[in-house]
Amino acid sequence: MNAPCILIPVITGLICALLGYLLGKSATSGNHNSKQLQIDLDNCRSKSATLTAELDALKRQGSSLGFAATSIIEPFNAKLAASVLGRKITENDLKIIEGIGPKIEELFNTSGIFSWKALSETSVDRCNEILHKAGERFAMHNPTTWPRQARMAYEGKWSELKEWQDKLDGGRE
């Protein structure tokens, strides 16, 4: 896990602890008046804004170093995928993407794209470039939805993927 992802819960915890402390202190002390509470609240808001800015800076720094905030990805579950999509699914089979068949999968593999994750991180422009380099037969395909479909597969969002694919026409919206 990278540093920016770890810092999010830590900073959130610190903010909560600070607010809890201040609220507890004000509740147990009869000497606080509403003006002091407002000052304390303003201080908390200021500190929260500062911490949020620091967190954003850390995210940018992590991003520039090649780290990215990631969502939690469940391990591939072939049974679940098969139950939703209605056919046997093997992990990283690019052919489950609406619009990709065996020949296009082979083209993408030749270009170094072997997984749903890799395809999800590939721009539509790059997909088009791969197709156009392979000739007219492949240039006619529209990969606009392919990276998003691949992201759903990679994240194990089988129901969402199936629902969307049912609305697509050859991978096109």
Short mmCIF file of N, CA and C in Angstrom, two decimals:
data_model
loop_
_atom_site.label_atom_id
_atom_site.label_comp_id
_atom_site.label_asym_id
_atom_site.label_seq_id
_atom_site.Cartn_x
_atom_site.Cartn_y
_atom_site.Cartn_z
N MET A 1 0.86 -1.17 0.00
CA MET A 1 0.00 0.00 0.00
C MET A 1 0.90 1.22 0.00
N ASN A 2 0.58 2.21 -0.79
CA ASN A 2 1.44 3.37 -0.91
C ASN A 2 1.10 4.42 0.14
N ALA A 3 2.03 5.33 0.33
CA ALA A 3 1.92 6.33 1.39
C ALA A 3 0.64 7.17 1.30
N PRO A 4 0.25 7.71 0.14
CA PRO A 4 -0.96 8.53 0.11
C PRO A 4 -2.20 7.75 0.55
N CYS A 5 -2.29 6.46 0.20
CA CYS A 5 -3.45 5.67 0.59
C CYS A 5 -3.48 5.43 2.10
N ILE A 6 -2.33 5.30 2.73
CA ILE A 6 -2.26 5.09 4.17
C ILE A 6 -2.59 6.37 4.91
N LEU A 7 -2.20 7.49 4.37
CA LEU A 7 -2.39 8.76 5.05
C LEU A 7 -3.85 9.18 5.12
N ILE A 8 -4.68 8.76 4.20
CA ILE A 8 -6.08 9.17 4.20
C ILE A 8 -6.76 8.77 5.51
N PRO A 9 -6.72 7.46 5.91
CA PRO A 9 -7.37 7.12 7.17
C PRO A 9 -6.68 7.75 8.39
N VAL A 10 -5.36 7.94 8.33
CA VAL A 10 -4.64 8.54 9.45
C VAL A 10 -5.08 9.98 9.64
N ILE A 11 -5.12 10.73 8.57
CA ILE A 11 -5.53 12.14 8.66
C ILE A 11 -6.99 12.25 9.08
N THR A 12 -7.84 11.40 8.53
CA THR A 12 -9.24 11.40 8.92
C THR A 12 -9.37 11.10 10.41
N GLY A 13 -8.60 10.15 10.89
CA GLY A 13 -8.62 9.81 12.32
C GLY A 13 -8.17 10.97 13.18
N LEU A 14 -7.12 11.65 12.74
CA LEU A 14 -6.63 12.81 13.49
C LEU A 14 -7.68 13.91 13.56
N ILE A 15 -8.35 14.16 12.47
CA ILE A 15 -9.40 15.18 12.45
C ILE A 15 -10.51 14.80 13.41
N CYS A 16 -10.94 13.55 13.36
CA CYS A 16 -12.00 13.07 14.25
C CYS A 16 -11.57 13.15 15.71
N ALA A 17 -10.33 12.77 15.98
CA ALA A 17 -9.84 12.82 17.36
C ALA A 17 -9.81 14.25 17.86
N LEU A 18 -9.36 15.16 17.04
CA LEU A 18 -9.31 16.56 17.42
C LEU A 18 -10.70 17.11 17.68
N LEU A 19 -11.63 16.81 16.80
CA LEU A 19 -13.01 17.27 17.01
C LEU A 19 -13.61 16.64 18.26
N GLY A 20 -13.38 15.36 18.46
CA GLY A 20 -13.89 14.68 19.66
C GLY A 20 -13.32 15.28 20.93
N TYR A 21 -12.04 15.54 20.91
CA TYR A 21 -11.39 16.15 22.07
C TYR A 21 -12.01 17.51 22.38
N LEU A 22 -12.14 18.33 21.35
CA LEU A 22 -12.68 19.67 21.56
C LEU A 22 -14.13 19.63 22.02
N LEU A 23 -14.91 18.76 21.42
CA LEU A 23 -16.31 18.65 21.84
C LEU A 23 -16.41 18.11 23.26
N GLY A 24 -15.60 17.12 23.59
CA GLY A 24 -15.60 16.56 24.94
C GLY A 24 -15.16 17.58 25.96
N LYS A 25 -14.16 18.32 25.62
CA LYS A 25 -13.64 19.35 26.51
C LYS A 25 -14.70 20.42 26.74
N SER A 26 -15.38 20.82 25.68
CA SER A 26 -16.39 21.86 25.84
C SER A 26 -17.61 21.35 26.60
N ALA A 27 -17.94 20.07 26.44
CA ALA A 27 -19.11 19.52 27.13
C ALA A 27 -18.85 19.37 28.63
N THR A 28 -17.60 19.08 29.01
CA THR A 28 -17.32 18.87 30.42
C THR A 28 -16.94 20.16 31.15
N SER A 29 -16.64 21.17 30.40
CA SER A 29 -16.26 22.43 31.02
C SER A 29 -17.42 23.40 30.94
N GLY A 30 -17.90 23.83 32.07
CA GLY A 30 -19.01 24.77 32.13
C GLY A 30 -18.58 26.19 31.82
N ASN A 31 -17.28 26.45 31.68
CA ASN A 31 -16.79 27.80 31.47
C ASN A 31 -16.77 28.22 30.01
N HIS A 32 -16.99 27.27 29.09
CA HIS A 32 -16.98 27.62 27.67
C HIS A 32 -18.28 28.33 27.31
N ASN A 33 -18.18 29.40 26.65
CA ASN A 33 -19.38 30.05 26.16
C ASN A 33 -19.46 29.84 24.65
N SER A 34 -20.52 30.32 24.04
CA SER A 34 -20.72 30.07 22.62
C SER A 34 -19.63 30.73 21.78
N LYS A 35 -19.09 31.85 22.23
CA LYS A 35 -18.02 32.51 21.49
C LYS A 35 -16.77 31.62 21.45
N GLN A 36 -16.43 31.02 22.57
CA GLN A 36 -15.27 30.14 22.63
C GLN A 36 -15.50 28.89 21.77
N LEU A 37 -16.72 28.38 21.78
CA LEU A 37 -17.03 27.22 20.94
C LEU A 37 -16.88 27.57 19.46
N GLN A 38 -17.31 28.77 19.10
CA GLN A 38 -17.16 29.20 17.72
C GLN A 38 -15.69 29.31 17.33
N ILE A 39 -14.87 29.83 18.25
CA ILE A 39 -13.42 29.92 18.00
C ILE A 39 -12.83 28.53 17.81
N ASP A 40 -13.23 27.61 18.71
CA ASP A 40 -12.74 26.24 18.60
C ASP A 40 -13.17 25.60 17.28
N LEU A 41 -14.42 25.82 16.90
CA LEU A 41 -14.92 25.26 15.64
C LEU A 41 -14.16 25.84 14.45
N ASP A 42 -13.92 27.15 14.47
CA ASP A 42 -13.15 27.79 13.40
C ASP A 42 -11.74 27.23 13.33
N ASN A 43 -11.13 26.99 14.50
CA ASN A 43 -9.79 26.39 14.54
C ASN A 43 -9.80 24.99 13.93
N CYS A 44 -10.84 24.23 14.25
CA CYS A 44 -10.96 22.87 13.70
C CYS A 44 -11.12 22.92 12.18
N ARG A 45 -11.94 23.84 11.72
CA ARG A 45 -12.14 23.97 10.28
C ARG A 45 -10.84 24.37 9.59
N SER A 46 -10.13 25.26 10.21
CA SER A 46 -8.85 25.70 9.64
C SER A 46 -7.87 24.53 9.59
N LYS A 47 -7.79 23.78 10.68
CA LYS A 47 -6.88 22.64 10.73
C LYS A 47 -7.31 21.58 9.71
N SER A 48 -8.61 21.38 9.58
CA SER A 48 -9.12 20.42 8.60
C SER A 48 -8.74 20.85 7.19
N ALA A 49 -8.89 22.13 6.89
CA ALA A 49 -8.53 22.64 5.56
C ALA A 49 -7.04 22.46 5.31
N THR A 50 -6.23 22.71 6.34
CA THR A 50 -4.79 22.55 6.21
C THR A 50 -4.44 21.08 5.94
N LEU A 51 -5.05 20.18 6.71
CA LEU A 51 -4.78 18.75 6.53
C LEU A 51 -5.25 18.26 5.15
N THR A 52 -6.38 18.78 4.71
CA THR A 52 -6.88 18.40 3.39
C THR A 52 -5.93 18.86 2.30
N ALA A 53 -5.43 20.08 2.44
CA ALA A 53 -4.45 20.60 1.46
C ALA A 53 -3.18 19.76 1.48
N GLU A 54 -2.73 19.38 2.68
CA GLU A 54 -1.53 18.54 2.78
C GLU A 54 -1.77 17.18 2.13
N LEU A 55 -2.97 16.63 2.35
CA LEU A 55 -3.31 15.34 1.75
C LEU A 55 -3.33 15.44 0.23
N ASP A 56 -3.92 16.50 -0.29
CA ASP A 56 -3.94 16.70 -1.74
C ASP A 56 -2.52 16.81 -2.29
N ALA A 57 -1.66 17.52 -1.56
CA ALA A 57 -0.27 17.66 -1.99
C ALA A 57 0.42 16.29 -2.01
N LEU A 58 0.15 15.48 -0.99
CA LEU A 58 0.74 14.14 -0.94
C LEU A 58 0.22 13.27 -2.08
N LYS A 59 -1.06 13.41 -2.40
CA LYS A 59 -1.61 12.64 -3.52
C LYS A 59 -0.92 13.04 -4.82
N ARG A 60 -0.75 14.35 -5.02
CA ARG A 60 -0.07 14.81 -6.23
C ARG A 60 1.37 14.31 -6.27
N GLN A 61 2.03 14.38 -5.12
CA GLN A 61 3.41 13.91 -5.04
C GLN A 61 3.48 12.41 -5.33
N GLY A 62 2.56 11.64 -4.73
CA GLY A 62 2.52 10.20 -4.96
C GLY A 62 2.22 9.89 -6.41
N SER A 63 1.31 10.66 -6.99
CA SER A 63 0.97 10.47 -8.40
C SER A 63 2.17 10.73 -9.29
N SER A 64 2.94 11.76 -8.98
CA SER A 64 4.12 12.07 -9.80
C SER A 64 5.21 11.01 -9.63
N LEU A 65 5.15 10.26 -8.54
CA LEU A 65 6.13 9.19 -8.32
C LEU A 65 5.64 7.85 -8.86
N GLY A 66 4.45 7.86 -9.43
CA GLY A 66 3.92 6.63 -10.01
C GLY A 66 2.94 5.90 -9.12
N PHE A 67 2.61 6.47 -7.96
CA PHE A 67 1.63 5.85 -7.08
C PHE A 67 0.26 6.40 -7.44
N ALA A 68 -0.74 5.59 -7.28
CA ALA A 68 -2.10 6.07 -7.53
C ALA A 68 -3.01 5.52 -6.44
N ALA A 69 -3.98 6.32 -6.07
CA ALA A 69 -4.98 5.84 -5.11
C ALA A 69 -5.74 4.71 -5.79
N THR A 70 -5.87 3.61 -5.13
CA THR A 70 -6.52 2.47 -5.74
C THR A 70 -7.72 2.04 -4.92
N SER A 71 -8.69 1.50 -5.62
CA SER A 71 -9.81 0.93 -4.91
C SER A 71 -9.43 -0.51 -4.55
N ILE A 72 -10.13 -1.07 -3.61
CA ILE A 72 -9.86 -2.45 -3.20
C ILE A 72 -10.40 -3.37 -4.27
N ILE A 73 -9.54 -4.22 -4.80
CA ILE A 73 -9.91 -5.13 -5.86
C ILE A 73 -10.03 -6.53 -5.27
N GLU A 74 -11.19 -7.11 -5.49
CA GLU A 74 -11.43 -8.48 -5.03
C GLU A 74 -10.68 -9.45 -5.95
N PRO A 75 -10.19 -10.56 -5.41
CA PRO A 75 -9.55 -11.55 -6.27
C PRO A 75 -10.56 -12.08 -7.30
N PHE A 76 -10.06 -12.48 -8.45
CA PHE A 76 -10.93 -12.99 -9.51
C PHE A 76 -11.72 -14.18 -9.01
N ASN A 77 -13.02 -14.16 -9.25
CA ASN A 77 -13.91 -15.24 -8.85
C ASN A 77 -14.58 -15.77 -10.11
N ALA A 78 -14.04 -16.86 -10.65
CA ALA A 78 -14.52 -17.43 -11.91
C ALA A 78 -15.98 -17.88 -11.82
N LYS A 79 -16.36 -18.45 -10.67
CA LYS A 79 -17.74 -18.93 -10.52
C LYS A 79 -18.72 -17.77 -10.54
N LEU A 80 -18.40 -16.71 -9.84
CA LEU A 80 -19.28 -15.54 -9.82
C LEU A 80 -19.38 -14.92 -11.21
N ALA A 81 -18.24 -14.76 -11.88
CA ALA A 81 -18.24 -14.19 -13.22
C ALA A 81 -19.08 -15.04 -14.17
N ALA A 82 -18.91 -16.35 -14.11
CA ALA A 82 -19.65 -17.25 -14.98
C ALA A 82 -21.15 -17.21 -14.67
N SER A 83 -21.49 -17.10 -13.39
CA SER A 83 -22.91 -17.07 -13.04
C SER A 83 -23.59 -15.81 -13.55
N VAL A 84 -22.88 -14.72 -13.58
CA VAL A 84 -23.46 -13.46 -14.05
C VAL A 84 -23.45 -13.39 -15.58
N LEU A 85 -22.33 -13.74 -16.19
CA LEU A 85 -22.20 -13.60 -17.64
C LEU A 85 -22.75 -14.79 -18.42
N GLY A 86 -23.01 -15.89 -17.72
CA GLY A 86 -23.64 -17.04 -18.36
C GLY A 86 -22.71 -17.90 -19.19
N ARG A 87 -21.41 -17.78 -18.97
CA ARG A 87 -20.44 -18.62 -19.67
C ARG A 87 -19.16 -18.69 -18.83
N LYS A 88 -18.33 -19.69 -19.15
CA LYS A 88 -17.08 -19.85 -18.42
C LYS A 88 -16.17 -18.65 -18.72
N ILE A 89 -15.58 -18.10 -17.66
CA ILE A 89 -14.71 -16.94 -17.79
C ILE A 89 -13.35 -17.31 -17.20
N THR A 90 -12.31 -17.01 -17.96
CA THR A 90 -10.96 -17.16 -17.42
C THR A 90 -10.41 -15.77 -17.16
N GLU A 91 -9.60 -15.66 -16.13
CA GLU A 91 -9.06 -14.37 -15.74
C GLU A 91 -8.26 -13.73 -16.88
N ASN A 92 -8.50 -12.45 -17.08
CA ASN A 92 -7.80 -11.63 -18.07
C ASN A 92 -8.08 -12.02 -19.52
N ASP A 93 -9.19 -12.71 -19.75
CA ASP A 93 -9.60 -13.03 -21.12
C ASP A 93 -10.19 -11.76 -21.73
N LEU A 94 -9.45 -11.15 -22.64
CA LEU A 94 -9.90 -9.88 -23.23
C LEU A 94 -11.14 -10.07 -24.10
N LYS A 95 -11.43 -11.30 -24.50
CA LYS A 95 -12.59 -11.55 -25.36
C LYS A 95 -13.92 -11.35 -24.64
N ILE A 96 -13.91 -11.21 -23.31
CA ILE A 96 -15.18 -10.94 -22.63
C ILE A 96 -15.59 -9.48 -22.83
N ILE A 97 -14.69 -8.67 -23.34
CA ILE A 97 -15.00 -7.28 -23.63
C ILE A 97 -15.83 -7.24 -24.90
N GLU A 98 -17.01 -6.64 -24.82
CA GLU A 98 -17.90 -6.53 -25.98
C GLU A 98 -17.17 -5.79 -27.10
N GLY A 99 -17.00 -6.46 -28.24
CA GLY A 99 -16.31 -5.87 -29.38
C GLY A 99 -14.93 -6.46 -29.64
N ILE A 100 -14.42 -7.24 -28.68
CA ILE A 100 -13.09 -7.86 -28.85
C ILE A 100 -13.26 -9.35 -29.10
N GLY A 101 -12.69 -9.80 -30.21
CA GLY A 101 -12.68 -11.22 -30.54
C GLY A 101 -11.25 -11.75 -30.48
N PRO A 102 -11.06 -13.00 -30.89
CA PRO A 102 -9.72 -13.62 -30.80
C PRO A 102 -8.63 -12.85 -31.55
N LYS A 103 -8.91 -12.34 -32.73
CA LYS A 103 -7.90 -11.63 -33.52
C LYS A 103 -7.51 -10.31 -32.87
N ILE A 104 -8.49 -9.58 -32.36
CA ILE A 104 -8.19 -8.30 -31.70
C ILE A 104 -7.46 -8.56 -30.38
N GLU A 105 -7.85 -9.62 -29.67
CA GLU A 105 -7.14 -9.97 -28.45
C GLU A 105 -5.67 -10.25 -28.78
N GLU A 106 -5.42 -10.95 -29.87
CA GLU A 106 -4.06 -11.25 -30.31
C GLU A 106 -3.28 -9.96 -30.62
N LEU A 107 -3.95 -9.01 -31.28
CA LEU A 107 -3.31 -7.71 -31.56
C LEU A 107 -2.90 -6.99 -30.28
N PHE A 108 -3.82 -6.99 -29.32
CA PHE A 108 -3.54 -6.31 -28.06
C PHE A 108 -2.43 -7.03 -27.29
N ASN A 109 -2.44 -8.36 -27.31
CA ASN A 109 -1.37 -9.12 -26.66
C ASN A 109 -0.02 -8.80 -27.30
N THR A 110 0.01 -8.70 -28.62
CA THR A 110 1.23 -8.36 -29.34
C THR A 110 1.73 -6.97 -28.94
N SER A 111 0.79 -6.11 -28.57
CA SER A 111 1.14 -4.74 -28.15
C SER A 111 1.41 -4.64 -26.65
N GLY A 112 1.46 -5.79 -25.97
CA GLY A 112 1.80 -5.80 -24.55
C GLY A 112 0.62 -5.69 -23.61
N ILE A 113 -0.59 -5.81 -24.12
CA ILE A 113 -1.79 -5.72 -23.28
C ILE A 113 -2.34 -7.13 -23.10
N PHE A 114 -2.08 -7.68 -21.91
CA PHE A 114 -2.45 -9.07 -21.63
C PHE A 114 -3.53 -9.21 -20.57
N SER A 115 -3.90 -8.12 -19.91
CA SER A 115 -4.83 -8.24 -18.78
C SER A 115 -5.92 -7.18 -18.84
N TRP A 116 -6.98 -7.42 -18.07
CA TRP A 116 -8.05 -6.42 -17.96
C TRP A 116 -7.50 -5.13 -17.37
N LYS A 117 -6.63 -5.26 -16.39
CA LYS A 117 -6.04 -4.07 -15.77
C LYS A 117 -5.27 -3.26 -16.80
N ALA A 118 -4.44 -3.94 -17.58
CA ALA A 118 -3.64 -3.23 -18.59
C ALA A 118 -4.55 -2.55 -19.61
N LEU A 119 -5.60 -3.23 -20.05
CA LEU A 119 -6.52 -2.63 -21.02
C LEU A 119 -7.26 -1.45 -20.39
N SER A 120 -7.61 -1.58 -19.12
CA SER A 120 -8.34 -0.49 -18.45
C SER A 120 -7.48 0.77 -18.32
N GLU A 121 -6.18 0.60 -18.33
CA GLU A 121 -5.25 1.72 -18.21
C GLU A 121 -4.76 2.22 -19.58
N THR A 122 -5.30 1.63 -20.63
CA THR A 122 -4.93 2.00 -22.00
C THR A 122 -5.92 3.03 -22.52
N SER A 123 -5.43 4.09 -23.10
CA SER A 123 -6.33 5.13 -23.63
C SER A 123 -7.04 4.62 -24.87
N VAL A 124 -8.20 5.21 -25.15
CA VAL A 124 -8.94 4.87 -26.36
C VAL A 124 -8.10 5.20 -27.58
N ASP A 125 -7.34 6.29 -27.52
CA ASP A 125 -6.46 6.65 -28.63
C ASP A 125 -5.43 5.56 -28.91
N ARG A 126 -4.86 5.01 -27.85
CA ARG A 126 -3.87 3.93 -28.01
C ARG A 126 -4.55 2.68 -28.61
N CYS A 127 -5.76 2.38 -28.15
CA CYS A 127 -6.50 1.24 -28.70
C CYS A 127 -6.72 1.44 -30.20
N ASN A 128 -7.13 2.65 -30.57
CA ASN A 128 -7.34 2.97 -31.99
C ASN A 128 -6.04 2.84 -32.78
N GLU A 129 -4.95 3.28 -32.20
CA GLU A 129 -3.65 3.19 -32.86
C GLU A 129 -3.30 1.73 -33.15
N ILE A 130 -3.52 0.86 -32.18
CA ILE A 130 -3.24 -0.57 -32.36
C ILE A 130 -4.09 -1.14 -33.49
N LEU A 131 -5.38 -0.78 -33.49
CA LEU A 131 -6.29 -1.28 -34.52
C LEU A 131 -5.90 -0.76 -35.90
N HIS A 132 -5.59 0.52 -36.01
CA HIS A 132 -5.26 1.12 -37.30
C HIS A 132 -3.95 0.56 -37.87
N LYS A 133 -2.99 0.28 -37.01
CA LYS A 133 -1.72 -0.30 -37.48
C LYS A 133 -1.94 -1.69 -38.08
N ALA A 134 -3.01 -2.37 -37.65
CA ALA A 134 -3.28 -3.73 -38.12
C ALA A 134 -4.01 -3.74 -39.46
N GLY A 135 -4.47 -2.58 -39.92
CA GLY A 135 -5.11 -2.50 -41.23
C GLY A 135 -6.59 -2.18 -41.16
N GLU A 136 -7.17 -2.03 -42.36
CA GLU A 136 -8.57 -1.62 -42.49
C GLU A 136 -9.54 -2.58 -41.80
N ARG A 137 -9.24 -3.84 -41.88
CA ARG A 137 -10.11 -4.85 -41.28
C ARG A 137 -10.33 -4.59 -39.78
N PHE A 138 -9.32 -4.06 -39.12
CA PHE A 138 -9.41 -3.80 -37.68
C PHE A 138 -9.73 -2.34 -37.38
N ALA A 139 -9.36 -1.43 -38.27
CA ALA A 139 -9.56 0.00 -38.06
C ALA A 139 -11.04 0.36 -37.97
N MET A 140 -11.92 -0.47 -38.50
CA MET A 140 -13.35 -0.19 -38.46
C MET A 140 -13.96 -0.37 -37.07
N HIS A 141 -13.26 -1.01 -36.16
CA HIS A 141 -13.77 -1.25 -34.81
C HIS A 141 -13.69 0.02 -33.97
N ASN A 142 -14.62 0.15 -33.04
CA ASN A 142 -14.68 1.33 -32.17
C ASN A 142 -14.40 0.91 -30.72
N PRO A 143 -13.21 1.20 -30.21
CA PRO A 143 -12.83 0.75 -28.86
C PRO A 143 -13.21 1.72 -27.73
N THR A 144 -14.13 2.63 -28.00
CA THR A 144 -14.46 3.67 -27.02
C THR A 144 -14.80 3.12 -25.64
N THR A 145 -15.49 2.00 -25.59
CA THR A 145 -15.94 1.46 -24.30
C THR A 145 -14.99 0.40 -23.73
N TRP A 146 -14.03 -0.03 -24.48
CA TRP A 146 -13.20 -1.17 -24.07
C TRP A 146 -12.45 -0.94 -22.76
N PRO A 147 -11.77 0.19 -22.58
CA PRO A 147 -11.08 0.37 -21.29
C PRO A 147 -12.03 0.38 -20.09
N ARG A 148 -13.21 0.98 -20.25
CA ARG A 148 -14.17 1.00 -19.13
C ARG A 148 -14.72 -0.40 -18.85
N GLN A 149 -14.99 -1.17 -19.90
CA GLN A 149 -15.44 -2.54 -19.71
C GLN A 149 -14.35 -3.35 -18.98
N ALA A 150 -13.11 -3.15 -19.42
CA ALA A 150 -11.99 -3.87 -18.81
C ALA A 150 -11.85 -3.50 -17.33
N ARG A 151 -12.07 -2.24 -16.98
CA ARG A 151 -12.00 -1.80 -15.59
C ARG A 151 -13.05 -2.53 -14.75
N MET A 152 -14.25 -2.65 -15.30
CA MET A 152 -15.32 -3.37 -14.57
C MET A 152 -14.93 -4.83 -14.36
N ALA A 153 -14.36 -5.45 -15.38
CA ALA A 153 -13.93 -6.85 -15.26
C ALA A 153 -12.82 -6.97 -14.22
N TYR A 154 -11.84 -6.08 -14.30
CA TYR A 154 -10.72 -6.09 -13.37
C TYR A 154 -11.20 -5.91 -11.93
N GLU A 155 -12.18 -5.05 -11.74
CA GLU A 155 -12.70 -4.79 -10.40
C GLU A 155 -13.75 -5.82 -9.96
N GLY A 156 -14.08 -6.76 -10.84
CA GLY A 156 -15.05 -7.80 -10.49
C GLY A 156 -16.48 -7.30 -10.43
N LYS A 157 -16.79 -6.26 -11.17
CA LYS A 157 -18.14 -5.70 -11.19
C LYS A 157 -18.94 -6.37 -12.32
N TRP A 158 -19.20 -7.66 -12.13
CA TRP A 158 -19.78 -8.47 -13.19
C TRP A 158 -21.21 -8.08 -13.53
N SER A 159 -22.02 -7.79 -12.53
CA SER A 159 -23.41 -7.41 -12.81
C SER A 159 -23.48 -6.11 -13.59
N GLU A 160 -22.67 -5.12 -13.18
CA GLU A 160 -22.64 -3.84 -13.89
C GLU A 160 -22.15 -4.04 -15.32
N LEU A 161 -21.12 -4.86 -15.49
CA LEU A 161 -20.57 -5.12 -16.81
C LEU A 161 -21.63 -5.79 -17.70
N LYS A 162 -22.28 -6.80 -17.18
CA LYS A 162 -23.31 -7.52 -17.95
C LYS A 162 -24.44 -6.58 -18.35
N GLU A 163 -24.90 -5.77 -17.41
CA GLU A 163 -25.99 -4.83 -17.69
C GLU A 163 -25.59 -3.85 -18.80
N TRP A 164 -24.38 -3.34 -18.72
CA TRP A 164 -23.91 -2.39 -19.72
C TRP A 164 -23.72 -3.07 -21.07
N GLN A 165 -23.12 -4.26 -21.07
CA GLN A 165 -22.88 -4.96 -22.32
C GLN A 165 -24.19 -5.30 -23.04
N ASP A 166 -25.24 -5.56 -22.27
CA ASP A 166 -26.54 -5.84 -22.88
C ASP A 166 -27.07 -4.64 -23.65
N LYS A 167 -26.61 -3.45 -23.29
CA LYS A 167 -27.05 -2.23 -23.96
C LYS A 167 -26.13 -1.86 -25.12
N LEU A 168 -24.93 -2.43 -25.15
CA LEU A 168 -23.96 -2.08 -26.20
C LEU A 168 -24.27 -2.81 -27.50
N ASP A 169 -23.80 -2.23 -28.59
CA ASP A 169 -23.95 -2.84 -29.91
C ASP A 169 -22.56 -3.04 -30.48
N GLY A 170 -22.03 -4.25 -30.34
CA GLY A 170 -20.67 -4.53 -30.81
C GLY A 170 -19.62 -3.75 -30.05
N GLY A 171 -19.89 -3.42 -28.80
CA GLY A 171 -18.96 -2.66 -27.99
C GLY A 171 -19.17 -1.16 -28.08
N ARG A 172 -20.17 -0.73 -28.85
CA ARG A 172 -20.44 0.71 -29.01
C ARG A 172 -21.70 1.09 -28.27
N GLU A 173 -21.68 2.31 -27.75
CA GLU A 173 -22.86 2.81 -27.03
C GLU A 173 -23.91 3.27 -28.01
#
